Tab-separated table of C-alpha atoms in Angstrom:
chain	number	residue	atom	x	y	z
A	1	MET	CA	-5.611	-28.132	4.522
A	2	PRO	CA	-4.682	-26.063	7.610
A	3	ILE	CA	-6.782	-23.029	8.495
A	4	PRO	CA	-5.000	-20.140	10.312
A	5	GLU	CA	-6.326	-19.406	13.779
A	6	ASP	CA	-7.356	-15.876	12.837
A	7	VAL	CA	-9.849	-17.200	10.244
A	8	THR	CA	-13.284	-17.651	11.798
A	9	GLY	CA	-15.502	-17.919	8.729
A	10	GLU	CA	-17.411	-14.798	9.750
A	11	GLU	CA	-15.369	-12.824	7.218
A	12	ILE	CA	-17.416	-14.050	4.259
A	13	ASP	CA	-20.125	-12.016	2.566
A	14	LYS	CA	-23.484	-12.130	4.328
A	15	ASP	CA	-25.207	-13.485	1.217
A	16	VAL	CA	-22.790	-16.424	1.142
A	17	ARG	CA	-23.305	-16.962	4.851
A	18	GLN	CA	-27.031	-17.111	4.204
A	19	GLU	CA	-26.498	-19.754	1.511
A	20	LEU	CA	-24.535	-21.861	3.957
A	21	GLN	CA	-27.391	-21.861	6.461
A	22	SER	CA	-28.825	-24.862	4.615
A	23	LEU	CA	-25.901	-26.883	6.014
A	24	PRO	CA	-25.371	-28.170	9.562
A	25	LYS	CA	-23.646	-25.445	11.592
A	26	THR	CA	-20.300	-27.217	12.031
A	27	LEU	CA	-20.152	-28.050	8.340
A	28	ALA	CA	-21.188	-24.524	7.395
A	29	ASP	CA	-18.382	-23.109	9.537
A	30	ASP	CA	-15.813	-25.387	7.923
A	31	VAL	CA	-16.971	-24.453	4.424
A	32	ALA	CA	-16.974	-20.759	5.315
A	33	LYS	CA	-13.390	-20.912	6.564
A	34	ASN	CA	-12.223	-22.572	3.354
A	35	LEU	CA	-14.030	-19.954	1.278
A	36	VAL	CA	-12.299	-17.223	3.286
A	37	MET	CA	-8.956	-18.806	2.456
A	38	VAL	CA	-9.856	-18.924	-1.240
A	39	ALA	CA	-10.618	-15.205	-1.204
A	40	ARG	CA	-7.487	-14.426	0.814
A	41	LEU	CA	-5.075	-16.327	-1.424
A	42	ILE	CA	-6.524	-16.155	-4.918
A	43	ASP	CA	-4.437	-13.157	-6.049
A	44	GLU	CA	-1.089	-13.927	-4.400
A	45	ASP	CA	-1.205	-17.726	-4.163
A	46	PRO	CA	-3.689	-19.091	-6.711
A	47	GLU	CA	-2.510	-22.670	-6.234
A	48	GLY	CA	-3.185	-22.431	-2.519
A	49	ALA	CA	-6.596	-20.900	-3.184
A	50	TYR	CA	-7.359	-23.746	-5.556
A	51	GLY	CA	-6.535	-26.293	-2.856
A	52	TYR	CA	-8.932	-24.691	-0.377
A	53	SER	CA	-11.625	-24.446	-3.047
A	54	ARG	CA	-11.396	-28.194	-3.626
A	55	VAL	CA	-11.896	-28.810	0.073
A	56	ALA	CA	-14.976	-26.580	0.112
A	57	LEU	CA	-16.261	-28.340	-2.986
A	58	ARG	CA	-15.938	-31.745	-1.355
A	59	LEU	CA	-17.832	-30.488	1.682
A	60	ALA	CA	-20.673	-28.620	-0.050
A	61	SER	CA	-20.881	-29.127	-3.792
A	62	ARG	CA	-24.587	-28.227	-3.845
A	63	VAL	CA	-24.002	-24.667	-2.662
A	64	ALA	CA	-23.815	-22.160	-5.518
A	65	ALA	CA	-21.293	-19.916	-3.748
A	66	VAL	CA	-18.963	-22.886	-3.346
A	67	ARG	CA	-19.207	-23.773	-7.035
A	68	GLU	CA	-18.554	-20.148	-7.947
A	69	ALA	CA	-15.511	-19.936	-5.666
A	70	ALA	CA	-14.191	-23.183	-7.133
A	71	GLY	CA	-14.685	-21.710	-10.593
A	72	PHE	CA	-12.714	-18.579	-9.823
A	73	ALA	CA	-9.913	-20.583	-8.200
A	74	ALA	CA	-9.674	-22.821	-11.261
A	75	TYR	CA	-9.803	-19.748	-13.521
A	76	ALA	CA	-6.927	-18.138	-11.591
A	77	ASN	CA	-4.889	-21.278	-12.283
A	78	GLN	CA	-5.784	-21.246	-15.999
A	79	LYS	CA	-7.832	-24.429	-15.624
A	80	TYR	CA	-10.418	-23.031	-17.990
A	81	SER	CA	-12.383	-26.181	-18.726
A	82	GLU	CA	-12.818	-26.888	-15.029
A	83	ALA	CA	-13.644	-23.256	-14.300
A	84	LEU	CA	-16.289	-23.174	-17.009
A	85	ALA	CA	-17.927	-26.312	-15.634
A	86	GLU	CA	-18.091	-24.803	-12.140
A	87	PHE	CA	-19.462	-21.485	-13.397
A	88	ARG	CA	-22.132	-23.288	-15.385
A	89	ALA	CA	-23.109	-25.288	-12.311
A	90	ALA	CA	-23.338	-22.130	-10.200
A	91	ARG	CA	-25.435	-20.425	-12.865
A	92	ARG	CA	-27.845	-23.359	-13.035
A	93	MET	CA	-28.298	-23.140	-9.282
A	94	THR	CA	-28.921	-19.392	-9.137
A	95	GLY	CA	-30.383	-18.610	-12.541
A	96	GLY	CA	-28.298	-15.411	-12.588
A	97	VAL	CA	-26.196	-13.939	-15.382
A	98	ASP	CA	-23.382	-12.341	-13.363
A	99	LEU	CA	-20.905	-15.035	-14.403
A	100	TRP	CA	-21.607	-14.647	-18.123
A	101	PRO	CA	-18.497	-12.527	-18.921
A	102	VAL	CA	-16.047	-14.783	-17.100
A	103	MET	CA	-17.658	-17.825	-18.713
A	104	ALA	CA	-17.045	-16.193	-22.097
A	105	ASP	CA	-13.436	-15.521	-21.111
A	106	CYS	CA	-13.041	-19.210	-20.271
A	107	GLU	CA	-14.076	-19.931	-23.858
A	108	ARG	CA	-11.228	-17.651	-24.947
A	109	GLY	CA	-8.860	-19.528	-22.666
A	110	LEU	CA	-9.936	-22.774	-24.299
A	111	GLY	CA	-9.055	-21.358	-27.720
A	112	ARG	CA	-12.641	-20.669	-28.771
A	113	PRO	CA	-12.823	-16.883	-29.327
A	114	GLU	CA	-15.716	-17.308	-31.764
A	115	LYS	CA	-17.798	-18.812	-28.945
A	116	ALA	CA	-16.872	-15.883	-26.697
A	117	LEU	CA	-18.110	-13.475	-29.382
A	118	ASP	CA	-21.345	-15.417	-29.696
A	119	MET	CA	-21.837	-15.003	-25.954
A	120	ALA	CA	-21.099	-11.276	-26.241
A	121	GLY	CA	-24.099	-10.958	-28.545
A	122	ALA	CA	-26.446	-13.100	-26.457
A	123	PRO	CA	-29.567	-11.738	-24.684
A	124	GLU	CA	-27.942	-12.428	-21.311
A	125	VAL	CA	-25.647	-9.449	-21.814
A	126	GLN	CA	-28.590	-7.056	-21.655
A	127	LYS	CA	-29.404	-8.398	-18.188
A	128	LEU	CA	-25.942	-7.569	-16.832
A	129	ASP	CA	-25.347	-4.491	-14.728
A	130	LYS	CA	-23.047	-1.764	-16.045
A	131	ALA	CA	-19.912	-3.369	-14.615
A	132	GLY	CA	-20.846	-6.694	-16.188
A	133	GLN	CA	-21.487	-5.102	-19.573
A	134	VAL	CA	-18.094	-3.388	-19.492
A	135	GLU	CA	-16.480	-6.697	-18.551
A	136	MET	CA	-18.241	-8.367	-21.461
A	137	ARG	CA	-16.933	-5.653	-23.772
A	138	LEU	CA	-13.380	-6.330	-22.561
A	139	VAL	CA	-13.798	-10.036	-23.194
A	140	ALA	CA	-15.215	-9.422	-26.669
A	141	ALA	CA	-12.311	-7.129	-27.550
A	142	GLY	CA	-9.901	-9.777	-26.315
A	143	ALA	CA	-11.603	-12.350	-28.519
A	144	ARG	CA	-11.210	-10.034	-31.508
A	145	ARG	CA	-7.499	-9.747	-30.750
A	146	ASP	CA	-7.255	-13.529	-30.442
A	147	MET	CA	-8.573	-13.644	-34.000
A	148	GLU	CA	-6.049	-10.946	-35.063
A	149	GLN	CA	-8.842	-8.449	-35.725
A	150	LEU	CA	-7.122	-5.442	-34.156
A	151	ASP	CA	-9.288	-2.748	-35.719
A	152	ALA	CA	-12.438	-4.566	-34.616
A	153	ALA	CA	-11.022	-4.865	-31.095
A	154	ILE	CA	-10.421	-1.106	-30.975
A	155	VAL	CA	-13.947	-0.372	-32.180
A	156	THR	CA	-15.389	-2.827	-29.644
A	157	LEU	CA	-13.782	-0.892	-26.793
A	158	GLN	CA	-15.018	2.485	-27.998
A	159	SER	CA	-18.028	3.206	-25.807
A	160	PRO	CA	-19.624	5.864	-23.594
A	161	GLU	CA	-17.849	4.276	-20.620
A	162	LEU	CA	-14.469	4.764	-22.323
A	163	ALA	CA	-15.248	8.376	-23.256
A	164	SER	CA	-16.556	9.285	-19.798
A	165	ASN	CA	-14.397	11.407	-17.490
A	166	SER	CA	-16.030	9.744	-14.501
A	167	VAL	CA	-13.775	7.208	-12.782
A	168	GLN	CA	-15.526	3.931	-12.047
A	169	PRO	CA	-14.117	0.581	-10.810
A	170	TRP	CA	-13.724	-0.574	-14.410
A	171	THR	CA	-12.307	2.661	-15.878
A	172	ALA	CA	-8.586	1.882	-15.510
A	173	ARG	CA	-8.883	-1.580	-17.057
A	174	LEU	CA	-11.022	-0.317	-19.935
A	175	ARG	CA	-8.605	2.500	-20.754
A	176	TYR	CA	-5.652	0.135	-20.418
A	177	ALA	CA	-7.185	-2.397	-22.809
A	178	TYR	CA	-7.881	0.366	-25.313
A	179	ALA	CA	-4.313	1.690	-25.061
A	180	ASP	CA	-2.890	-1.795	-25.478
A	181	ALA	CA	-5.019	-2.430	-28.568
A	182	LEU	CA	-3.945	0.885	-30.075
A	183	LEU	CA	-0.301	0.054	-29.459
A	184	ALA	CA	-0.711	-3.373	-31.052
A	185	ALA	CA	-2.172	-1.611	-34.098
A	186	GLY	CA	0.868	0.681	-34.323
A	187	ARG	CA	-0.971	3.809	-33.142
A	188	GLU	CA	1.686	4.740	-30.592
A	189	ARG	CA	0.781	8.389	-29.997
A	190	GLU	CA	-2.826	7.531	-29.180
A	191	ALA	CA	-1.714	4.540	-27.126
A	192	ARG	CA	0.516	6.722	-24.964
A	193	GLU	CA	-2.373	9.126	-24.370
A	194	TRP	CA	-4.647	6.322	-23.204
A	195	PHE	CA	-2.006	4.659	-21.031
A	196	ALA	CA	-1.672	8.048	-19.307
A	197	LYS	CA	-5.435	8.187	-18.840
A	198	ALA	CA	-5.354	4.668	-17.425
A	199	VAL	CA	-2.717	5.759	-14.899
A	200	GLU	CA	-4.966	8.634	-13.803
A	201	ALA	CA	-7.824	6.226	-13.114
A	202	ASP	CA	-5.754	3.376	-11.626
A	203	ARG	CA	-5.974	4.290	-7.967
A	204	ASP	CA	-5.416	0.784	-6.610
A	205	GLY	CA	-2.717	-0.388	-9.014
A	206	SER	CA	-4.919	-2.900	-10.819
A	207	THR	CA	-2.902	-2.480	-14.031
A	208	ASP	CA	0.743	-1.904	-14.950
A	209	ALA	CA	-0.198	1.191	-16.961
A	210	SER	CA	2.465	3.325	-15.276
A	211	ASP	CA	5.180	0.841	-16.255
A	212	ARG	CA	3.908	0.662	-19.821
A	213	LEU	CA	3.850	4.443	-20.037
A	214	ALA	CA	7.384	4.705	-18.674
A	215	GLU	CA	8.546	2.075	-21.159
A	216	MET	CA	7.084	4.074	-24.034
A	217	ASP	CA	8.872	7.165	-22.733
A	218	GLY	CA	12.186	5.287	-22.622
A	219	VAL	CA	12.500	5.320	-18.832
A	220	GLU	CA	14.574	2.485	-17.374
A	221	PHE	CA	14.206	1.391	-13.752
A	222	VAL	CA	17.300	0.435	-11.767
A	223	ASP	CA	17.062	-2.001	-8.886
A	224	ALA	CA	17.945	-0.048	-5.729
A	225	LEU	CA	19.834	-3.000	-4.193
A	226	ASP	CA	21.913	-3.586	-7.311
A	227	GLU	CA	22.716	0.122	-7.513
A	228	SER	CA	23.821	0.158	-3.869
A	229	GLU	CA	26.085	-2.849	-4.443
A	230	SER	CA	27.600	-1.183	-7.507
A	231	GLU	CA	28.351	1.983	-5.526
A	232	SER	CA	29.977	-0.095	-2.774
A	233	GLU	CA	32.166	-1.898	-5.295
A	234	SER	CA	33.157	1.425	-6.868
A	235	GLU	CA	34.191	2.788	-3.458
A	236	ASN	CA	36.281	-0.298	-2.719
A	237	GLU	CA	38.005	-0.038	-6.068
A	238	GLY	CA	38.635	3.678	-5.477
A	239	ASN	CA	40.433	2.862	-2.203
A	240	GLY	CA	42.654	0.232	-3.824
A	241	GLU	CA	46.352	0.741	-4.639
A	242	GLY	CA	47.800	0.944	-8.128
A	243	GLU	CA	44.466	1.734	-9.810
A	244	SER	CA	44.933	2.826	-13.409
A	245	PRO	CA	43.641	6.259	-14.508
A	246	SER	CA	41.417	4.663	-17.154
A	247	ALA	CA	39.700	2.534	-14.492
A	248	SER	CA	39.037	5.613	-12.347
A	249	GLN	CA	37.540	7.443	-15.309
A	250	GLU	CA	35.271	4.496	-16.129
A	251	ASP	CA	34.046	4.269	-12.536
A	252	GLY	CA	33.352	7.990	-12.513
A	253	ALA	CA	31.369	7.741	-15.735
A	254	SER	CA	29.354	4.851	-14.328
A	255	GLN	CA	28.601	6.818	-11.186
A	256	GLU	CA	27.440	9.829	-13.206
A	257	ASP	CA	25.168	7.615	-15.271
A	258	GLY	CA	23.717	6.161	-12.090
A	259	ASP	CA	23.039	9.660	-10.734
A	260	GLU	CA	21.202	10.632	-13.893
A	261	ASP	CA	19.035	7.517	-13.643
């Protein structure tokens, strides 16, 4: 697959670069460039990221960072069985537990929420850092919802991290998940409160909490282009000959409604 000229391979994390030092330099550079493309595309073009991950995998399947990248690319494309296999391979190579939550979420994707819950109670969770433990809590709550255990999902999300006023990288997603669970349980007033709290913490737009909050408040968004076209059509009709009074009144009412929106 083509690599843009501005990609040098130096953009990758230094720890990954160190892993690649076990490869011949030319090969290491090629793998690094493909890993850069995976990271660059995985959010906006997951299929493209997946393609580059397969190239990197063919070049260096014995490098843990490559297996991990391939896992995340497969995960982004909802290829959960493949993703789980890659994450397991990466974990065997490193002996780490960082991938434990996403491995559990793959079990959810494969329709095995009970397995995800088993993983949530495993000793590996205690070895995770705070971010990993919060992620595991989110996965466990999702598994509860998969099993239609809404009250249990709500309780699972209740934690010191949720109650804290401190904004951390996981805060917006945790509050959002809690709000969504409350809404699913019919607790709309509490859900609105927590969607609002999620908006406060969502500084990089990682959730659609603001849209969900607006929806609960009955706010409708009008496409600016469509509105402009409608105004243009109204003006053209207003300049036409023989327009009936009722048509003029209807156009005026539409325009007023648009202004209020």
